[in-house]
Structure formats: structure tokens, C-alpha cells
Amino acid sequence: MLADKRIIKTRSEIKNAFMQLIIEKEPNKISVSALTEKAQVNRTTFYLHYRNIDDVILDIESEISAHISASISNLDFNDVYGSTCTVFSGLTDTLNENTAMRNYILNSTSSKSIISRLKEILADKIKTAVIKKIPERTDRKTDYSLTFIAAGIIDTYVKWANSEDKTVTLGELIETVSTLIQKTVI
């Protein structure tokens, strides 16, 4: 069990170091040497856990995707406000758990890929929820509409989270977005 904790700790240190470096540099400009120095591990340790920098990125994105997917797993369009609240609260909780992850998602030079992945996850979750409520809504037009909604939700949240002006509270944002979703989906 102790070995498992050390593996988790080392991988976490490497991922956190990468997420800090990515704020400053493009992913292809981050060397294993710079990453191991930032993580305070040696190269041998790095290669025990990852083959290369791309493996670190995949591990980070898988972790983020799993967090987000779990937090929005039970969307219910009988309760659009509650579902929107679940999505935004899940995103907020995930981002607040780890500052490095928050900065990676919201401010890094490579955040587009994880943002795209979050949109895909959300679109899939919304589609599952819509099909439960309205089984006949499985056509291509519905797919496009749900992609639009998922992108709007994620992009709106990212814009709000990055905003210096917090005059719009999370509650107000949830209310506005849920009203728009309800008019679009139902």
C-alpha cells in the first residue's frame, strides 16, 4: 500500500509541475529535464512513470475528464436548473480542488484540447439525458443542437471563470444559462 501512495504522490508531483510549466510555455517547449527539475524528481523516476511528455498530458486530461464526467453523470432535464447547477458546481469544485489544474484548464496554452474534451463529455451526457426524456430525439439535428448547447455551457463557464469582474455570481450564471437551455432543449 505504501508503494501505491508513493506512485500516486510522484505522478501527482510530475503532473502538477507540468501544469505549472504549461502556463509559461508551449507543451512542445517543455523538456523532460525542465519538468523533472520543477517536480523535484530525477529523470529515472520520470521514466518509471511516463514514456514522454505526451503521456503526462494524456494522464492529466484523463484525470480531468474523469472528474468532470463523474460530477455531471446524472443530468436530468426534468430539472434544467438543477442540472445546470450540477454542471457548474462540478466544474467549480474540480477547479477549486487543484489550483494547478484550474490554471491548466483556464489559462494554459494547450487548454483547447481539454476544453474540447469537456464539451464532448458534456454533449454525451446531455444527449443521454435528452434521450431518456424524449426517446424520439435521436436524429442528426438533435446532435448538432446538443453540441451547440454543450459548447455554450463550457465556453460560458470558462469566460465567467476567467473574468476579473465577478459581479455576476455563480448562482446568477446558473439561472441565466438554465433558462436558455430550457428554451432550447424543451
PDB file of C-alpha atoms in Angstrom:
ATOM      1  CA  MET A   1       0.000   0.000   0.000  1.00  0.00           C
ATOM      2  CA  LEU A   2       2.892   2.354   0.771  1.00  0.00           C
ATOM      3  CA  ALA A   3       4.274   1.875  -2.744  1.00  0.00           C
ATOM      4  CA  ASP A   4       0.903   2.852  -4.195  1.00  0.00           C
ATOM      5  CA  LYS A   5       0.910   6.085  -2.188  1.00  0.00           C
ATOM      6  CA  ARG A   6       4.433   6.901  -3.388  1.00  0.00           C
ATOM      7  CA  ILE A   7       3.451   6.240  -7.006  1.00  0.00           C
ATOM      8  CA  ILE A   8       0.387   8.452  -6.657  1.00  0.00           C
ATOM      9  CA  LYS A   9       2.454  11.181  -4.975  1.00  0.00           C
ATOM     10  CA  THR A  10       5.212  11.089  -7.612  1.00  0.00           C
ATOM     11  CA  ARG A  11       2.756  11.137 -10.519  1.00  0.00           C
ATOM     12  CA  SER A  12       0.890  13.996  -8.858  1.00  0.00           C
ATOM     13  CA  GLU A  13       4.115  15.979  -8.439  1.00  0.00           C
ATOM     14  CA  ILE A  14       5.016  15.440 -12.097  1.00  0.00           C
ATOM     15  CA  LYS A  15       1.527  16.405 -13.311  1.00  0.00           C
ATOM     16  CA  ASN A  16       1.378  19.485 -11.083  1.00  0.00           C
ATOM     17  CA  ALA A  17       4.818  20.591 -12.263  1.00  0.00           C
ATOM     18  CA  PHE A  18       3.718  20.166 -15.871  1.00  0.00           C
ATOM     19  CA  MET A  19       0.522  22.139 -15.268  1.00  0.00           C
ATOM     20  CA  GLN A  20       2.607  24.945 -13.781  1.00  0.00           C
ATOM     21  CA  LEU A  21       5.088  24.942 -16.674  1.00  0.00           C
ATOM     22  CA  ILE A  22       2.353  24.910 -19.322  1.00  0.00           C
ATOM     23  CA  ILE A  23       1.218  28.354 -18.176  1.00  0.00           C
ATOM     24  CA  GLU A  24       4.610  29.714 -19.240  1.00  0.00           C
ATOM     25  CA  LYS A  25       5.463  27.601 -22.301  1.00  0.00           C
ATOM     26  CA  GLU A  26       4.019  25.664 -25.203  1.00  0.00           C
ATOM     27  CA  PRO A  27       3.865  21.898 -24.496  1.00  0.00           C
ATOM     28  CA  ASN A  28       6.460  21.136 -27.183  1.00  0.00           C
ATOM     29  CA  LYS A  29       8.875  23.565 -25.484  1.00  0.00           C
ATOM     30  CA  ILE A  30       8.775  21.714 -22.148  1.00  0.00           C
ATOM     31  CA  SER A  31      11.670  19.309 -21.782  1.00  0.00           C
ATOM     32  CA  VAL A  32      11.803  16.292 -19.524  1.00  0.00           C
ATOM     33  CA  SER A  33      14.748  17.976 -17.776  1.00  0.00           C
ATOM     34  CA  ALA A  34      12.743  21.125 -17.030  1.00  0.00           C
ATOM     35  CA  LEU A  35       9.786  19.058 -15.883  1.00  0.00           C
ATOM     36  CA  THR A  36      11.826  16.824 -13.579  1.00  0.00           C
ATOM     37  CA  GLU A  37      13.572  19.864 -12.114  1.00  0.00           C
ATOM     38  CA  LYS A  38      10.237  21.563 -11.432  1.00  0.00           C
ATOM     39  CA  ALA A  39       8.762  18.347  -9.970  1.00  0.00           C
ATOM     40  CA  GLN A  40      11.928  17.709  -7.960  1.00  0.00           C
ATOM     41  CA  VAL A  41      12.291  14.158  -9.247  1.00  0.00           C
ATOM     42  CA  ASN A  42      15.110  12.668 -11.277  1.00  0.00           C
ATOM     43  CA  ARG A  43      14.839  11.584 -14.911  1.00  0.00           C
ATOM     44  CA  THR A  44      14.916   7.896 -13.983  1.00  0.00           C
ATOM     45  CA  THR A  45      11.901   8.403 -11.744  1.00  0.00           C
ATOM     46  CA  PHE A  46      10.112  10.265 -14.521  1.00  0.00           C
ATOM     47  CA  TYR A  47      10.697   7.401 -16.969  1.00  0.00           C
ATOM     48  CA  LEU A  48       9.441   4.869 -14.435  1.00  0.00           C
ATOM     49  CA  HIS A  49       6.066   6.614 -14.636  1.00  0.00           C
ATOM     50  CA  TYR A  50       5.867   8.104 -18.144  1.00  0.00           C
ATOM     51  CA  ARG A  51       7.393   7.428 -21.550  1.00  0.00           C
ATOM     52  CA  ASN A  52       7.375  11.092 -22.561  1.00  0.00           C
ATOM     53  CA  ILE A  53       5.702  14.483 -22.083  1.00  0.00           C
ATOM     54  CA  ASP A  54       2.704  13.422 -24.196  1.00  0.00           C
ATOM     55  CA  ASP A  55       1.962  10.651 -21.670  1.00  0.00           C
ATOM     56  CA  VAL A  56       1.876  13.266 -18.913  1.00  0.00           C
ATOM     57  CA  ILE A  57      -0.588  15.332 -20.937  1.00  0.00           C
ATOM     58  CA  LEU A  58      -2.799  12.285 -21.564  1.00  0.00           C
ATOM     59  CA  ASP A  59      -2.739  11.399 -17.867  1.00  0.00           C
ATOM     60  CA  ILE A  60      -3.710  14.946 -16.874  1.00  0.00           C
ATOM     61  CA  GLU A  61      -6.510  15.112 -19.428  1.00  0.00           C
ATOM     62  CA  SER A  62      -7.831  11.681 -18.431  1.00  0.00           C
ATOM     63  CA  GLU A  63      -7.910  12.743 -14.791  1.00  0.00           C
ATOM     64  CA  ILE A  64      -9.705  15.995 -15.589  1.00  0.00           C
ATOM     65  CA  SER A  65     -12.178  14.205 -17.865  1.00  0.00           C
ATOM     66  CA  ALA A  66     -12.938  11.623 -15.168  1.00  0.00           C
ATOM     67  CA  HIS A  67     -13.524  14.343 -12.543  1.00  0.00           C
ATOM     68  CA  ILE A  68     -15.859  16.289 -14.795  1.00  0.00           C
ATOM     69  CA  SER A  69     -17.665  13.215 -16.101  1.00  0.00           C
ATOM     70  CA  ALA A  70     -18.335  11.972 -12.570  1.00  0.00           C
ATOM     71  CA  SER A  71     -19.605  15.347 -11.419  1.00  0.00           C
ATOM     72  CA  ILE A  72     -22.139  15.617 -14.247  1.00  0.00           C
ATOM     73  CA  SER A  73     -23.112  11.973 -14.560  1.00  0.00           C
ATOM     74  CA  ASN A  74     -26.774  12.370 -13.609  1.00  0.00           C
ATOM     75  CA  LEU A  75     -28.153  15.183 -15.728  1.00  0.00           C
ATOM     76  CA  ASP A  76     -31.927  15.424 -15.559  1.00  0.00           C
ATOM     77  CA  PHE A  77     -33.772  17.669 -17.989  1.00  0.00           C
ATOM     78  CA  ASN A  78     -36.881  17.492 -15.877  1.00  0.00           C
ATOM     79  CA  ASP A  79     -34.789  19.763 -13.655  1.00  0.00           C
ATOM     80  CA  VAL A  80     -32.834  22.004 -16.054  1.00  0.00           C
ATOM     81  CA  TYR A  81     -31.852  24.446 -13.312  1.00  0.00           C
ATOM     82  CA  GLY A  82     -30.645  21.623 -11.070  1.00  0.00           C
ATOM     83  CA  SER A  83     -28.747  20.004 -13.933  1.00  0.00           C
ATOM     84  CA  THR A  84     -27.082  23.276 -14.887  1.00  0.00           C
ATOM     85  CA  CYS A  85     -26.227  23.825 -11.243  1.00  0.00           C
ATOM     86  CA  THR A  86     -24.722  20.312 -11.129  1.00  0.00           C
ATOM     87  CA  VAL A  87     -22.545  21.001 -14.185  1.00  0.00           C
ATOM     88  CA  PHE A  88     -21.309  24.385 -12.971  1.00  0.00           C
ATOM     89  CA  SER A  89     -20.869  23.247  -9.378  1.00  0.00           C
ATOM     90  CA  GLY A  90     -18.968  20.175 -10.576  1.00  0.00           C
ATOM     91  CA  LEU A  91     -16.685  22.315 -12.720  1.00  0.00           C
ATOM     92  CA  THR A  92     -16.157  24.764  -9.864  1.00  0.00           C
ATOM     93  CA  ASP A  93     -15.423  22.009  -7.327  1.00  0.00           C
ATOM     94  CA  THR A  94     -12.958  20.330  -9.695  1.00  0.00           C
ATOM     95  CA  LEU A  95     -11.170  23.604 -10.391  1.00  0.00           C
ATOM     96  CA  ASN A  96     -11.099  24.596  -6.724  1.00  0.00           C
ATOM     97  CA  GLU A  97      -9.623  21.230  -5.683  1.00  0.00           C
ATOM     98  CA  ASN A  98      -6.395  21.867  -7.529  1.00  0.00           C
ATOM     99  CA  THR A  99      -5.051  25.299  -8.436  1.00  0.00           C
ATOM    100  CA  ALA A 100      -2.592  23.839 -10.943  1.00  0.00           C
ATOM    101  CA  MET A 101      -5.460  22.004 -12.683  1.00  0.00           C
ATOM    102  CA  ARG A 102      -7.549  25.176 -12.692  1.00  0.00           C
ATOM    103  CA  ASN A 103      -4.737  27.159 -14.297  1.00  0.00           C
ATOM    104  CA  TYR A 104      -4.111  24.354 -16.778  1.00  0.00           C
ATOM    105  CA  ILE A 105      -7.739  24.287 -17.910  1.00  0.00           C
ATOM    106  CA  LEU A 106      -8.382  28.013 -17.901  1.00  0.00           C
ATOM    107  CA  ASN A 107      -5.062  29.641 -18.695  1.00  0.00           C
ATOM    108  CA  SER A 108      -2.654  27.264 -20.380  1.00  0.00           C
ATOM    109  CA  THR A 109      -1.521  27.432 -23.959  1.00  0.00           C
ATOM    110  CA  SER A 110      -2.800  23.906 -24.545  1.00  0.00           C
ATOM    111  CA  SER A 111      -6.189  24.215 -22.852  1.00  0.00           C
ATOM    112  CA  LYS A 112      -8.073  23.969 -26.153  1.00  0.00           C
ATOM    113  CA  SER A 113      -7.764  20.183 -26.246  1.00  0.00           C
ATOM    114  CA  ILE A 114      -9.096  19.684 -22.716  1.00  0.00           C
ATOM    115  CA  ILE A 115     -11.857  22.244 -23.290  1.00  0.00           C
ATOM    116  CA  SER A 116     -12.851  20.324 -26.451  1.00  0.00           C
ATOM    117  CA  ARG A 117     -12.852  17.078 -24.465  1.00  0.00           C
ATOM    118  CA  LEU A 118     -15.071  18.637 -21.784  1.00  0.00           C
ATOM    119  CA  LYS A 119     -17.508  19.763 -24.477  1.00  0.00           C
ATOM    120  CA  GLU A 120     -17.643  16.194 -25.857  1.00  0.00           C
ATOM    121  CA  ILE A 121     -18.255  14.735 -22.405  1.00  0.00           C
ATOM    122  CA  LEU A 122     -20.999  17.233 -21.671  1.00  0.00           C
ATOM    123  CA  ALA A 123     -22.633  16.749 -25.096  1.00  0.00           C
ATOM    124  CA  ASP A 124     -22.708  12.976 -24.500  1.00  0.00           C
ATOM    125  CA  LYS A 125     -24.199  13.434 -21.026  1.00  0.00           C
ATOM    126  CA  ILE A 126     -26.819  15.867 -22.330  1.00  0.00           C
ATOM    127  CA  LYS A 127     -27.705  13.508 -25.195  1.00  0.00           C
ATOM    128  CA  THR A 128     -28.206  10.633 -22.751  1.00  0.00           C
ATOM    129  CA  ALA A 129     -30.422  12.838 -20.563  1.00  0.00           C
ATOM    130  CA  VAL A 130     -32.461  14.108 -23.533  1.00  0.00           C
ATOM    131  CA  ILE A 131     -32.979  10.587 -24.936  1.00  0.00           C
ATOM    132  CA  LYS A 132     -34.237   9.437 -21.520  1.00  0.00           C
ATOM    133  CA  LYS A 133     -36.790  12.235 -21.557  1.00  0.00           C
ATOM    134  CA  ILE A 134     -37.616  12.289 -25.267  1.00  0.00           C
ATOM    135  CA  PRO A 135     -36.599   8.934 -26.860  1.00  0.00           C
ATOM    136  CA  GLU A 136     -37.545  10.019 -30.384  1.00  0.00           C
ATOM    137  CA  ARG A 137     -34.924  12.851 -30.341  1.00  0.00           C
ATOM    138  CA  THR A 138     -32.032  10.827 -31.777  1.00  0.00           C
ATOM    139  CA  ASP A 139     -31.624  12.486 -35.181  1.00  0.00           C
ATOM    140  CA  ARG A 140     -28.629  14.440 -36.529  1.00  0.00           C
ATOM    141  CA  LYS A 141     -30.298  17.804 -35.887  1.00  0.00           C
ATOM    142  CA  THR A 142     -30.553  16.917 -32.203  1.00  0.00           C
ATOM    143  CA  ASP A 143     -26.848  16.014 -32.152  1.00  0.00           C
ATOM    144  CA  TYR A 144     -25.975  19.417 -33.575  1.00  0.00           C
ATOM    145  CA  SER A 145     -28.225  21.185 -31.095  1.00  0.00           C
ATOM    146  CA  LEU A 146     -26.721  19.323 -28.162  1.00  0.00           C
ATOM    147  CA  THR A 147     -23.190  20.057 -29.367  1.00  0.00           C
ATOM    148  CA  PHE A 148     -24.150  23.719 -29.534  1.00  0.00           C
ATOM    149  CA  ILE A 149     -25.576  23.635 -26.008  1.00  0.00           C
ATOM    150  CA  ALA A 150     -22.543  21.824 -24.548  1.00  0.00           C
ATOM    151  CA  ALA A 151     -20.118  24.235 -26.215  1.00  0.00           C
ATOM    152  CA  GLY A 152     -22.154  27.180 -24.980  1.00  0.00           C
ATOM    153  CA  ILE A 153     -22.204  25.890 -21.416  1.00  0.00           C
ATOM    154  CA  ILE A 154     -18.465  25.193 -21.286  1.00  0.00           C
ATOM    155  CA  ASP A 155     -17.438  28.385 -23.099  1.00  0.00           C
ATOM    156  CA  THR A 156     -19.736  30.492 -20.908  1.00  0.00           C
ATOM    157  CA  TYR A 157     -18.328  28.917 -17.772  1.00  0.00           C
ATOM    158  CA  VAL A 158     -14.710  29.402 -18.927  1.00  0.00           C
ATOM    159  CA  LYS A 159     -15.415  33.053 -19.769  1.00  0.00           C
ATOM    160  CA  TRP A 160     -17.048  33.570 -16.360  1.00  0.00           C
ATOM    161  CA  ALA A 161     -14.237  31.754 -14.508  1.00  0.00           C
ATOM    162  CA  ASN A 162     -11.585  33.850 -16.280  1.00  0.00           C
ATOM    163  CA  SER A 163     -13.433  37.116 -15.724  1.00  0.00           C
ATOM    164  CA  GLU A 164     -11.891  39.638 -13.365  1.00  0.00           C
ATOM    165  CA  ASP A 165     -15.354  41.142 -12.852  1.00  0.00           C
ATOM    166  CA  LYS A 166     -17.292  38.839 -10.553  1.00  0.00           C
ATOM    167  CA  THR A 167     -20.450  40.983 -10.405  1.00  0.00           C
ATOM    168  CA  VAL A 168     -22.298  38.025 -11.908  1.00  0.00           C
ATOM    169  CA  THR A 169     -22.389  35.348  -9.233  1.00  0.00           C
ATOM    170  CA  LEU A 170     -22.239  31.650  -9.980  1.00  0.00           C
ATOM    171  CA  GLY A 171     -25.914  31.455  -8.981  1.00  0.00           C
ATOM    172  CA  GLU A 172     -26.879  34.171 -11.459  1.00  0.00           C
ATOM    173  CA  LEU A 173     -24.850  32.488 -14.179  1.00  0.00           C
ATOM    174  CA  ILE A 174     -26.570  29.162 -13.483  1.00  0.00           C
ATOM    175  CA  GLU A 175     -30.006  30.802 -13.586  1.00  0.00           C
ATOM    176  CA  THR A 176     -29.321  32.555 -16.901  1.00  0.00           C
ATOM    177  CA  VAL A 177     -27.827  29.515 -18.600  1.00  0.00           C
ATOM    178  CA  SER A 178     -30.510  27.135 -17.333  1.00  0.00           C
ATOM    179  CA  THR A 179     -33.216  29.439 -18.708  1.00  0.00           C
ATOM    180  CA  LEU A 180     -31.520  29.445 -22.118  1.00  0.00           C
ATOM    181  CA  ILE A 181     -31.087  25.668 -22.092  1.00  0.00           C
ATOM    182  CA  GLN A 182     -34.698  25.081 -21.158  1.00  0.00           C
ATOM    183  CA  LYS A 183     -35.876  27.232 -24.062  1.00  0.00           C
ATOM    184  CA  THR A 184     -33.519  25.416 -26.457  1.00  0.00           C
ATOM    185  CA  VAL A 185     -33.988  21.782 -25.420  1.00  0.00           C
ATOM    186  CA  ILE A 186     -37.557  21.546 -24.288  1.00  0.00           C
TER     187      ILE A 186
END
